[in-house]
Coordinates of C-alpha atoms and ligand atoms in Angstrom, one line a residue:
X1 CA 105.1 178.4 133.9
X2 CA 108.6 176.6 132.8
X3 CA 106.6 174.1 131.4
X4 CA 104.6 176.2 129.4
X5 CA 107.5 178.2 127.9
X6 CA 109.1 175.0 126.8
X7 CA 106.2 173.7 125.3
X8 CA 106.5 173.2 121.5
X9 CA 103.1 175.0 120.1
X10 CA 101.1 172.5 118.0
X11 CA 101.6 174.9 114.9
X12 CA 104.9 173.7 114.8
X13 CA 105.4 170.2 113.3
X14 CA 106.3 167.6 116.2
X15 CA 109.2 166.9 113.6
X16 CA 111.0 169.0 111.5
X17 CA 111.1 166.3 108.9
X18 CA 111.5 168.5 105.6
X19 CA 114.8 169.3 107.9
X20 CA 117.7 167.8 105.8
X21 CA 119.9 165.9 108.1
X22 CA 120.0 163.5 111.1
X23 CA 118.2 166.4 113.7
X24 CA 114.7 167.1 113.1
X25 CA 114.1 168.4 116.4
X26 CA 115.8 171.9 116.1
X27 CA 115.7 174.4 113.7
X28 CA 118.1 175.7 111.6
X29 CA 119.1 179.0 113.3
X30 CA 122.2 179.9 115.7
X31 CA 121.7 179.9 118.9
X32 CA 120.5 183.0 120.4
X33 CA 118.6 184.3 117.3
X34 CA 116.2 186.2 117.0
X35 CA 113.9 184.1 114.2
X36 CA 113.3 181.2 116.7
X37 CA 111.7 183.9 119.1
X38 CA 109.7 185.4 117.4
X39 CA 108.6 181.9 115.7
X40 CA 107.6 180.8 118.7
X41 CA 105.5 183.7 119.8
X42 CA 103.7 183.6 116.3
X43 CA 103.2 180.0 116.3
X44 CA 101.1 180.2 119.9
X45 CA 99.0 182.9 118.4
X46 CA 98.4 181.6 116.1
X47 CA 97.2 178.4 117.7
X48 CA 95.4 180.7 120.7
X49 CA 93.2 182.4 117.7
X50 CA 92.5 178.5 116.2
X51 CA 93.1 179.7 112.7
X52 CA 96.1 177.1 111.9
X53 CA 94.2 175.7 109.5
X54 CA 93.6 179.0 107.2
X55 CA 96.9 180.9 107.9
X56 CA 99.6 180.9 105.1
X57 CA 103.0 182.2 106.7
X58 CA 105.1 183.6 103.1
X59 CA 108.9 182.9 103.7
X60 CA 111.2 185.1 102.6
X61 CA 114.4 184.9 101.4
X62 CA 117.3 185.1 104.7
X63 CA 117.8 183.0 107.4
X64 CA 114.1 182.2 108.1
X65 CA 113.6 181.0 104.5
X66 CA 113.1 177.8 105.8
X67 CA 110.2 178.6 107.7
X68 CA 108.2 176.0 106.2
X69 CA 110.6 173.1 108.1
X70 CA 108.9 174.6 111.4
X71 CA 105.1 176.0 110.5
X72 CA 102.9 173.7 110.4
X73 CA 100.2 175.8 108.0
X74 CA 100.1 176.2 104.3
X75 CA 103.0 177.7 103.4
X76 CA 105.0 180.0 100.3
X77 CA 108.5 181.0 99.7
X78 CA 109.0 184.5 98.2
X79 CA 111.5 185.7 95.7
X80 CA 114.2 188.1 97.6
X81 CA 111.8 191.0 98.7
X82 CA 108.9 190.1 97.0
X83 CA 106.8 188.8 100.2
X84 CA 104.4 191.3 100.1
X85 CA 103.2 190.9 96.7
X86 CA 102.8 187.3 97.4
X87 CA 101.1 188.0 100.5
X88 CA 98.8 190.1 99.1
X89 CA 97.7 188.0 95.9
X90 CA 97.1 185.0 98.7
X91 CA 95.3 187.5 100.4
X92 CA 93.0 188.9 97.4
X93 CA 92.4 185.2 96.3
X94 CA 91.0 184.1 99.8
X95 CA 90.1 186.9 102.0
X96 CA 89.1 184.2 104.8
X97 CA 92.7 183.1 104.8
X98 CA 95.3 184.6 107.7
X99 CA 98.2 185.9 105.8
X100 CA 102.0 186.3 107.3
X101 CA 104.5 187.9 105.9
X102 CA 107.5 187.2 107.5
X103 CA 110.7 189.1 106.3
X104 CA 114.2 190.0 107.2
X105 CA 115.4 193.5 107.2
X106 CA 117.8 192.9 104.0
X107 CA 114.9 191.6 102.1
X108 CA 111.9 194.3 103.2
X109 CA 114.2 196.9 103.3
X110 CA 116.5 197.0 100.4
X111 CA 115.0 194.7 97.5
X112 CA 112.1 194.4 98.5
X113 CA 111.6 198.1 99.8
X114 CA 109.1 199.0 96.9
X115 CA 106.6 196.0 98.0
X116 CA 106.5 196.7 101.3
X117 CA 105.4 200.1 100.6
X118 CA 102.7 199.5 98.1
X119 CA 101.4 196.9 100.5
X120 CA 101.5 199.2 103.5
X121 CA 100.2 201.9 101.1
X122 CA 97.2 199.9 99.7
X123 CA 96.3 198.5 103.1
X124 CA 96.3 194.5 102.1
X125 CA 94.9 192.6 105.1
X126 CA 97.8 191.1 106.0
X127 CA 100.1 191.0 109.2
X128 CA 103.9 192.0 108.7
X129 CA 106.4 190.4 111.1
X130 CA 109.8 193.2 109.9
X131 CA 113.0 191.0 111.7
X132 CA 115.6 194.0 112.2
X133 CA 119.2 192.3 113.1
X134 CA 120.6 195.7 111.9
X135 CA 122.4 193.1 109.0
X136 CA 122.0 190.2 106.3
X137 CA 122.3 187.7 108.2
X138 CA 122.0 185.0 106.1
X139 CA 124.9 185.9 104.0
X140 CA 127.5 186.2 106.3
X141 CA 126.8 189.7 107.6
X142 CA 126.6 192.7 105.1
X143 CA 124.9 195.8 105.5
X144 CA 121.3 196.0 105.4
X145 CA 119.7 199.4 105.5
X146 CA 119.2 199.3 109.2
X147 CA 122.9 199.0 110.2
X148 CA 124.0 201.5 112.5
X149 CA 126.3 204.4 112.0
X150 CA 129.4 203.3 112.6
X151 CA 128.9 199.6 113.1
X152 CA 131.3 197.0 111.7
X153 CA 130.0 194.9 108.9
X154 CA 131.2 192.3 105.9
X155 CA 130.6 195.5 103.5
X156 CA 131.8 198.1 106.1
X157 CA 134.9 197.1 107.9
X158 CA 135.4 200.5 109.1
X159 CA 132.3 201.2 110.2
X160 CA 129.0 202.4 108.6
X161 CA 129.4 206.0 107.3
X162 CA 126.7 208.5 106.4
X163 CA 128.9 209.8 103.4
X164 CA 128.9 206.5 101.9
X165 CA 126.0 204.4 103.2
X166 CA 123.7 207.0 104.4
X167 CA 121.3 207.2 107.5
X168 CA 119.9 203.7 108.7
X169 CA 116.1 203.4 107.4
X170 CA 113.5 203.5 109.8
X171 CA 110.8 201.4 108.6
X172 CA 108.0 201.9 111.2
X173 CA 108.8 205.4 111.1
X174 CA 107.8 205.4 107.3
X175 CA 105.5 202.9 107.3
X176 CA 103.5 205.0 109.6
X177 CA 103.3 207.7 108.1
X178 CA 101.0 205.9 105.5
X179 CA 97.3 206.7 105.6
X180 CA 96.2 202.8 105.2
X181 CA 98.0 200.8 107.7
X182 CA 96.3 200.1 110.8
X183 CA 98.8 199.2 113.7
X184 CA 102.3 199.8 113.4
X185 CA 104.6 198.8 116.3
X186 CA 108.4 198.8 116.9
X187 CA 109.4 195.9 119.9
X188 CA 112.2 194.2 120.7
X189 CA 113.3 190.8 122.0
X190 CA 116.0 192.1 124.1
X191 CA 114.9 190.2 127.6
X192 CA 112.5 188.9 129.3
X193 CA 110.1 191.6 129.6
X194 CA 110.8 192.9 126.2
X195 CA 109.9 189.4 124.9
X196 CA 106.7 189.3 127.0
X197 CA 105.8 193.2 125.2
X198 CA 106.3 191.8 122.4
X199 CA 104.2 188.7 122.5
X200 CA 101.5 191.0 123.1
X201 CA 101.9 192.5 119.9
X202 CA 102.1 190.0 117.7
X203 CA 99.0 188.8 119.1
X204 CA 96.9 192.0 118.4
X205 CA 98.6 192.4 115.4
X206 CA 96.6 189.3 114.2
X207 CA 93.8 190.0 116.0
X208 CA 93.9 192.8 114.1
X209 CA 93.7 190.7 110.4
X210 CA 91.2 188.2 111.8
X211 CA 88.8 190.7 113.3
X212 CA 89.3 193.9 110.9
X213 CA 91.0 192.7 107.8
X214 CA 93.8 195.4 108.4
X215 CA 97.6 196.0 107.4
X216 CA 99.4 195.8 110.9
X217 CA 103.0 196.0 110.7
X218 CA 105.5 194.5 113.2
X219 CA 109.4 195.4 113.5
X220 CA 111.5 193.3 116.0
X221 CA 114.7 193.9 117.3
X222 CA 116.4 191.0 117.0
X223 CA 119.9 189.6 117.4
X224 CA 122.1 188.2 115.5
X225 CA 124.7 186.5 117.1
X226 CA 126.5 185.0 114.3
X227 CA 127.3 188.0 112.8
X228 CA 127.8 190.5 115.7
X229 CA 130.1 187.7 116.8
X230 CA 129.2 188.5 120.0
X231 CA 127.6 185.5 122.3
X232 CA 124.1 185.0 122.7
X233 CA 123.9 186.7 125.9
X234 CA 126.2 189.3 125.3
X235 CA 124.2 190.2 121.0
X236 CA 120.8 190.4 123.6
X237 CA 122.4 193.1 125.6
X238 CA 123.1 195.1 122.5
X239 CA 120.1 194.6 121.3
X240 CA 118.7 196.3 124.2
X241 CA 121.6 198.8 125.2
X242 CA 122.7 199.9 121.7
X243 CA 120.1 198.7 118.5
X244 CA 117.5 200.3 120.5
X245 CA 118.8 203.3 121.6
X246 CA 118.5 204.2 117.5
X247 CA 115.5 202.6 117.0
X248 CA 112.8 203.7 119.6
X249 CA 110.5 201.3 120.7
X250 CA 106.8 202.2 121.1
X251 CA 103.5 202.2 118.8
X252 CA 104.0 204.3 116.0
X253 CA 100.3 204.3 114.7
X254 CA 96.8 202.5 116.2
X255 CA 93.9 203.4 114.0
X256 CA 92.5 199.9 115.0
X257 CA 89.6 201.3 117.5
X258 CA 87.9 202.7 115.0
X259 CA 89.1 200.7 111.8
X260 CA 86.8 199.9 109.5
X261 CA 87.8 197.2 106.5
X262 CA 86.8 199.0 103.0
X263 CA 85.2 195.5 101.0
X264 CA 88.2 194.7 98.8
X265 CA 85.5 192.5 96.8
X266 CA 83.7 195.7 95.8
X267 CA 86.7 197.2 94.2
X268 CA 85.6 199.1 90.9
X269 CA 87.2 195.8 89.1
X270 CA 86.5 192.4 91.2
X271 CA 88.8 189.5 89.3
X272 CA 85.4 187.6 88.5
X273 CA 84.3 189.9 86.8
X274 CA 87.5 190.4 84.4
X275 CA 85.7 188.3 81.0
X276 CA 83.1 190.7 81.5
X277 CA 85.2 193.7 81.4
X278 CA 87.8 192.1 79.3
X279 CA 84.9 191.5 76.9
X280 CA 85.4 188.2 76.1
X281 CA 81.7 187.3 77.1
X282 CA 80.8 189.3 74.4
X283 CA 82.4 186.0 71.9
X284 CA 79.0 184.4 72.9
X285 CA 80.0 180.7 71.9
X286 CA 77.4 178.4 71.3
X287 CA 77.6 176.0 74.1
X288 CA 76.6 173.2 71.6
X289 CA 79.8 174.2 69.5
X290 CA 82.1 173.1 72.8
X291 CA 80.1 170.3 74.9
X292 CA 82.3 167.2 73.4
X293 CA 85.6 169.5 74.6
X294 CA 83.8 171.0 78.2
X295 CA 83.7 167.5 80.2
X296 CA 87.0 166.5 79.2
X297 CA 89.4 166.0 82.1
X298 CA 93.1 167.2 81.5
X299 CA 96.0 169.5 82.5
X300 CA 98.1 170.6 79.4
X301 CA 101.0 172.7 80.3
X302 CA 103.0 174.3 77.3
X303 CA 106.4 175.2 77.0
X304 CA 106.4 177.4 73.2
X305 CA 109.9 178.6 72.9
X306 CA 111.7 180.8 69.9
X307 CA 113.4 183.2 69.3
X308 CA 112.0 187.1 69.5
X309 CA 109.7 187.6 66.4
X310 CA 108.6 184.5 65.6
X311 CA 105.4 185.4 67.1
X312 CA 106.1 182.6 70.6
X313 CA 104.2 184.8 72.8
X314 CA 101.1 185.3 70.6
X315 CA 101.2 181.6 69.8
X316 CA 101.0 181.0 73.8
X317 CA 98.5 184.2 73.6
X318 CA 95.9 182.3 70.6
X319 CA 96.0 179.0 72.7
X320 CA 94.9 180.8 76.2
X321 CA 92.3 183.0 74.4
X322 CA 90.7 179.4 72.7
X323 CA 91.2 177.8 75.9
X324 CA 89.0 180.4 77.8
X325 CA 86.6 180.3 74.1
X326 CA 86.4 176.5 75.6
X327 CA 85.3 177.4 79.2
X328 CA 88.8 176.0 80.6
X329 CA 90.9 177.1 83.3
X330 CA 94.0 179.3 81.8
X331 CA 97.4 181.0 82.3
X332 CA 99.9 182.7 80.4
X333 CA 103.4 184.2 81.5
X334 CA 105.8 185.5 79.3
X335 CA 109.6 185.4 79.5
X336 CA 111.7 187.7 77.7
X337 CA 115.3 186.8 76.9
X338 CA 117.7 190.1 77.4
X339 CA 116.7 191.1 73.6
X340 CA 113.5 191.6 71.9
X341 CA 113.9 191.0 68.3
X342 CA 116.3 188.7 67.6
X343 CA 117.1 187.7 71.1
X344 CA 115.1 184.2 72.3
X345 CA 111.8 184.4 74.2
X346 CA 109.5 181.9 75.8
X347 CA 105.9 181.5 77.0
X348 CA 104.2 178.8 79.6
X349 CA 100.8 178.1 79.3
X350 CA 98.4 176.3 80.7
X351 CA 94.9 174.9 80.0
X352 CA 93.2 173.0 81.9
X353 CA 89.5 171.3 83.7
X354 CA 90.7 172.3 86.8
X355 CA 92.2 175.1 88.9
X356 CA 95.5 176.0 88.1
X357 CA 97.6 175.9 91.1
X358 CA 100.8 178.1 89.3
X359 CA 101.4 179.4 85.9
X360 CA 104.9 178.3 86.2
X361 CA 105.5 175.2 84.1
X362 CA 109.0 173.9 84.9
X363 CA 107.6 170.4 83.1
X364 CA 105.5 170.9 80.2
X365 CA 103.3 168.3 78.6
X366 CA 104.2 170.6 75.1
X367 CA 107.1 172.2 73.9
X368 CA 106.6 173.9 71.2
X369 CA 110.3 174.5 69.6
X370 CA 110.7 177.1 67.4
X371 CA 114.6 177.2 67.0
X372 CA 117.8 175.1 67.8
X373 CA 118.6 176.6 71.2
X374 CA 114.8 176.0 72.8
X375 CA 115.6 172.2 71.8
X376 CA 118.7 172.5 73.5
X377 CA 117.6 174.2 76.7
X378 CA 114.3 172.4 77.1
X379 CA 114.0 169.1 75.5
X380 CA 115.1 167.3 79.0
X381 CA 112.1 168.9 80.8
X382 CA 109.4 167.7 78.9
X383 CA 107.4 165.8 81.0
X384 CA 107.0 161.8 80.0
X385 CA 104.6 160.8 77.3
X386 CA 104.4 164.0 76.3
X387 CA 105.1 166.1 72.9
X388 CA 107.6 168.5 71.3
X389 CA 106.7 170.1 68.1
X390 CA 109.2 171.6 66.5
X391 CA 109.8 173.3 63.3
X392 CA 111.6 171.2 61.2
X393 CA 112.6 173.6 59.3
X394 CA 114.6 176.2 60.9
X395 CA 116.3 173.3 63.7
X396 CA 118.3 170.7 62.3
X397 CA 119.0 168.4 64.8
X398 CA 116.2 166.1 65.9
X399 CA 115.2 165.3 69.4
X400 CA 116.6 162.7 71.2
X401 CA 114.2 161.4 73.5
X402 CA 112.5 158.3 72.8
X403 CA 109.4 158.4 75.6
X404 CA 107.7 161.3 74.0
X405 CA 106.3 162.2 71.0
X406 CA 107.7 164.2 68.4
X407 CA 106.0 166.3 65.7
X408 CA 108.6 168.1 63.2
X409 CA 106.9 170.5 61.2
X410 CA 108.2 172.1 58.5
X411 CA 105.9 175.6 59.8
X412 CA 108.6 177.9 58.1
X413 CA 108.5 176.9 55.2
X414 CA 104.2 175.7 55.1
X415 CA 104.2 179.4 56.1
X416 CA 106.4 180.9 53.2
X417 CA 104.7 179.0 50.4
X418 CA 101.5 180.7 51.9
X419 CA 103.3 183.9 51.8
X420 CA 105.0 185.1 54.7
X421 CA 106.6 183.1 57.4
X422 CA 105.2 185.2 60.1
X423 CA 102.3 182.9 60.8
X424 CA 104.9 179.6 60.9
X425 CA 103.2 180.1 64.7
X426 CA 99.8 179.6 63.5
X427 CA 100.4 176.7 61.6
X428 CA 101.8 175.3 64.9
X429 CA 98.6 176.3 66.6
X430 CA 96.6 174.5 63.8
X431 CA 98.9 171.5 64.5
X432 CA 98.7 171.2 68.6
X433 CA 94.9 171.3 68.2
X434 CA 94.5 168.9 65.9
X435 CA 96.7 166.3 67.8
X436 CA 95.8 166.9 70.9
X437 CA 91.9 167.1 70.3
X438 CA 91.0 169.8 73.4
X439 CA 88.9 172.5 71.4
X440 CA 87.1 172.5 68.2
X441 CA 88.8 173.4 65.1
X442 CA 85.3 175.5 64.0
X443 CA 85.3 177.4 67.1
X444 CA 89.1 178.2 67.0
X445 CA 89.0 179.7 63.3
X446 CA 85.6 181.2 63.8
X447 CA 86.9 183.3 66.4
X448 CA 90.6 183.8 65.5
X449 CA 89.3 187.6 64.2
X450 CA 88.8 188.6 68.2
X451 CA 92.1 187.7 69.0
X452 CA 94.3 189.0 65.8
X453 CA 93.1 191.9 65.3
X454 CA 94.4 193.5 62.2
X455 CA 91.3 192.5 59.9
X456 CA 93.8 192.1 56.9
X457 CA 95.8 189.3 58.9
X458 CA 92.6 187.3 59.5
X459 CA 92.4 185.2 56.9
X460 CA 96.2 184.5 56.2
X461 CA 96.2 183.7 59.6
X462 CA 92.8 181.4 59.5
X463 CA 94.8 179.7 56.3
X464 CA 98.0 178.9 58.5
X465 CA 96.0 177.1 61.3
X466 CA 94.3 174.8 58.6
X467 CA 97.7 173.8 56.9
X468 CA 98.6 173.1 60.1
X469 CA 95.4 170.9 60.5
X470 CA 96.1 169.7 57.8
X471 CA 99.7 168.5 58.0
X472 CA 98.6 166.4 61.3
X473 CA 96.0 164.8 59.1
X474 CA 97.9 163.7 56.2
X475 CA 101.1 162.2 59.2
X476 CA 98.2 159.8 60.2
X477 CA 96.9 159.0 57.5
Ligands
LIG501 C1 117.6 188.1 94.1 C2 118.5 187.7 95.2 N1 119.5 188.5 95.5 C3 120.4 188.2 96.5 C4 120.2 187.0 97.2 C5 121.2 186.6 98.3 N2 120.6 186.8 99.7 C6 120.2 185.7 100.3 S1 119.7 186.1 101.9 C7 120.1 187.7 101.7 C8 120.1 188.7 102.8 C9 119.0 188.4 103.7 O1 119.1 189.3 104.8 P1 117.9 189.7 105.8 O2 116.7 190.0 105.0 O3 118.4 190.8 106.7 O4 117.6 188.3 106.5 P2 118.4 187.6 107.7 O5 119.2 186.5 107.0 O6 119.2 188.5 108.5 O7 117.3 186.9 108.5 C10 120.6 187.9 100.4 C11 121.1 189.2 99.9 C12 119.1 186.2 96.8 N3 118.9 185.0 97.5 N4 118.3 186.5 95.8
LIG502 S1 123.1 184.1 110.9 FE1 122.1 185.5 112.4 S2 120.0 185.7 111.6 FE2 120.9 183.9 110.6 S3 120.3 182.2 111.9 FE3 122.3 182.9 112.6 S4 121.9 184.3 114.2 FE4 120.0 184.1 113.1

C-alpha cells in the first residue's frame, strides 16, 4: 500500500528536466500544498484510463503554471483566466483528445470568471480541476473571490469584509445551476479520507469526458501553507475545520446516468465547412491558374506593421484571402495599438503548405514596415535570411541588419502619383508577391474585386499592386 502511494505515476516525467535548477526530482510547490495532491491523483487517472497519449492538461496562470515541468502529456499554458477558452478550442479541434483544465481560484474566479461560465454554459467536453486555497497564492497571498469573511490577507489585513469585498463566490454552487454541465462536485483534500473521496472524483470526472464527452467540474479545497502561514499540518486542519465549514462539500449536480453528448460536429456551422459558408468556394479558381504555386513547400510568416490608417490590417487581410485563393493553409490576427486612427497597429500572418501550429508570429520571415516606429520595434525579430519591406518614403532611417534582405519602397509616394496614398499597402502587396513568387500575379488581380469591395476602388487598387510588380521588376533588372 506505502509503496503504491509513493509511487511516481508514469504520466509524470521520471525527471522534471524543464525544472530550472540543480533538483529535478521535486516540483516546484511548498510543502503541504494542495497542487502536488491533486497532481498526483490526476496523473494516476489518467494513466488508469490509458489516455496519456491524447490528454492535453492547459496550465493556468498561479502556482501550478508550471504544470508542464510534471505532466508528461501534450501540454498549453493559458493567459490569466483564459483556460477555458483554450480548453475548449483544443477540444473543438480534436474531439478524441482528453482535455484538462486545470486552474487556481484567483484565475477561474476573478479574471477568468467570464470563461468559466461560457464553458460551463455551453457544455465543452472538458474536465475542470477548480483549486480553491481561499487566496492567490502565487502572488504572495491576496484576496481571491473565495476568501473567507473575515480572513487575513495581503489585500485585507483586517480581515475580509462584506461591505467592501463582498460574499465569497461559490463556484460549484453557480456552476450548477447551469443546464449543460454534467457532474459538478465540491471535495476536499483535508486528510486522508477526504483525499481518498476525492480521488474518486477526479476519476469519474474523466470517465465522464472519455465516455460521454461532458462538462464535469471539480472544486478542491486545498491548502496553502505559504500564505496561511500556518504549517502543513496545522493549513490541512483548516482546510477541513474552517474552509469547509463555508464551503459544503457534496455533489452539486449528476446528470451523467442519463447524459447524452449533443454531436458538437453537427453544429449548424462545422469549421470545415466555413469557405462554404464564407463563400469563398464560390471564387472557383481554375486549378490550372495555381498548380506551379500548390506543390510548393514553405511557411511565410508576416509581420505588416503601420500606423492606424494606412490600411496594415487589410494588407495582412488581401495576402490571407490570396493565400486561401492559392489552396494554402492561413491565419490572420490583428493587433490594435490603444488608438485607431492615428495610433500604430500591426497584423501577423501566415501562409503556408502545412498546418499552422499558431497564428502568433513572434519571428516573422516578412516585415512589412510602414512607418519609423515598426522598424524600431521589430526589425530585431525578423527571422534570418528573411525580408523587411519598408516604405521608403515615409521612414528615414534604413535597417541595420546585414543577414536579411531589404526592400525600400517608395509605396507613399508610387501611391500619390497614382492618386491617393491610400493604396501605398497595395503596392506593398504587389511588391511581396512578386519577390517572393508564392501565388500568381493573374490570380491575385483577377480576384482583388472579392476582397475590396467598393467596385470604384477596384481598379485603383488593381493599378497599385502592378506598380508594385513593377518596381520589383525594374530592382532586378
Ligand atoms: C493578466 C495577468 N494579471 C495578473 C497576473 C499576476 N498573477 C499571477 S498568478 C496570480 C494569482 C493566481 O492565483 P490563483 O489562481 O488563486 O492560483 P494559486 O497561485 O493560488 O494556485 C496573479 C494575479 C498575471 N500573471 N497576468
Ligand atoms: S504559495 Fe501556496 S499555492 Fe503556491 S505553491 Fe506554495 S502552498 Fe502552493
Amino acid at each position: 500500500m506505502a509503496k503504491d502511494i509513493l509511487r511516481k505515476s508514469e504520466v509524470f516525467y521520471d525527471n522534471f528536466d524543464r525544472k530550472p535548477g540543480l533538483d529535478k526530482m521535486t516540483t516546484t510547490y511548498c510543502p503541504g500544498c494542495g497542487h502536488g495532491i491533486l497532481h498526483k491523483l490526476v496523473a494516476e487517472a489518467l494513466e488508469d484510463f490509458g489516455v496519456q497519449d491524447r490528454t492535453m492538461f492547459v496550465s493556468p496562470v498561479g502556482c501550478s503554471v508550471f504544470a508542464y515541468y510534471y505532466f508528461d502529456v501534450g501540454n498549453i499554458q493559458a493567459a490569466h483566466g483564459r483556460a477555458p477558452a483554450v480548453a475548449t478550442a483544443l477540444k473543438r479541434a480534436n474531439p478524441e483528445s482528453i482535455v484538462i483544465d486545470y486552474q487556481g481560484d484567483g484565475d477561474l474566479a476573478a479574471i477568468g470568471g467570464a470563461e468559466i461560465l461560457n464553458a460551463a454554459n455551453r457544455g465543452e467536453g472538458i474536465t475542470v480541476f477548480f483549486v480553491n486555497n481561499a487566496t492567490y497564492g502565487m502572488t504572495g497571498g491576496q484576496m481571491a473571490p473565495t476568501t473567507l469573511i473575515g480572513q487575513q490577507t495581503m489585500t485585507t489585513p483586517k480581515g475580509r469584509t462584506v461591505a467592501n469585498e463582498g460574499y465569497p463566490i461559490k463556484m460549484s454552487e453557480i456552476i450548477s445551476t447551469l443546464k449543460a454541465p454534467v457532474y459538478v462536485e465540491r471535495v476536499m483534500l483535508g486528510d486522508v479520507k477526504s483525499i481518498r473521496k476525492a480521488r474518486k472524483s477526479v476519476r469519474k470526472a474523466i470517465q465522464i469526458q472519455i465516455e460521454q464527452n461532458g462538462f464535469s467540474f471539480i472544486e478542491v479545497l486545498a491548502s496553502c501553507p505559504s500564505n496561511l502561514k500556518k504549517t502543513p499540518i496545522d493549513s490541512q486542519n483548516w482546510v477541513r475545520e474552517v474552509l469547509q465549514e463555508n464551503y459544503p462539500l457534496g455533489v452539486y449536480k449528476d446528470i451523467s446516468a442519463k447524459f447524452v453528448s449533443p454531436d458538437k460536429s453537427k453544429t449548424p456551422v462545422n469549421y470545415k465547412d466555413l469557405p462554404k459558408v464564407l463563400n469563398i468556394e464560390e471564387t472557383n479558381i481554375d486549378k490550372n491558374r495555381i498548380a506551379e504555386f500548390t506543390n510548393k513547400q514553405f511557411h511565410e510568416q508576416f509581420k505588416i506593421a503601420g500606423f492606424g490608417g494606412q490600411g496594415v490590417l487589410s494588407l495582412g487581410i488581401v495576402l490571407s484571402e490570396m493565400g486561401m485563393r492559392h489552396d494554402f493553409q492561413v491565419s490572420w490576427i490583428p493587433s490594435y495599438g490603444p488608438e485607431m486612427r492615428g495610433g500604430t497597429a500591426n497584423c501577423s500572418v501566415q501562409l503556408s503548405s502545412k498546418n499552422i501550429g499558431s497564428p502568433v508570429v513572434d519571428r516573422p520571415t516578412v516585415l512589412v514596415a510602414m512607418n519609423r516606429p515598426s522598424i524600431d520595434k521589430f526589425e530585431d525579430s525578423v527571422a534570418e535570411n528573411g525580408y523587411i519591406f519598408y516604405d521608403s518614403s515615409l521612414i528615414d532611417i534604413e535597417p541595420q541588419r546585414k543577414d536579411i534582405n531589404i526592400i525600400a519602397i517608395p509605396a507613399t509616394k508610387i501611391a500619390d502619383d497614382l492618386g491617393t496614398t491610400k493604396v501605398a499597402n497595395m503596392v506593398i502587396v504587389g511588391a511581396i508577391i512578386e519577390k517572393l513568387g508564392i501565388m500568381s500575379k493573374d490570380v491575385v488581380l483577377d480576384s482583388i474585386g472579392e476582397v475590396i469591395k467598393k467596385q470604384k476602388l477596384i481598379n485603383i487598387n488593381k493599378r497599385a499592386i502592378l506598380k508594385g510588380v513593377e518596381f520589383i521588376q525594374n530592382l532586378t533588372k
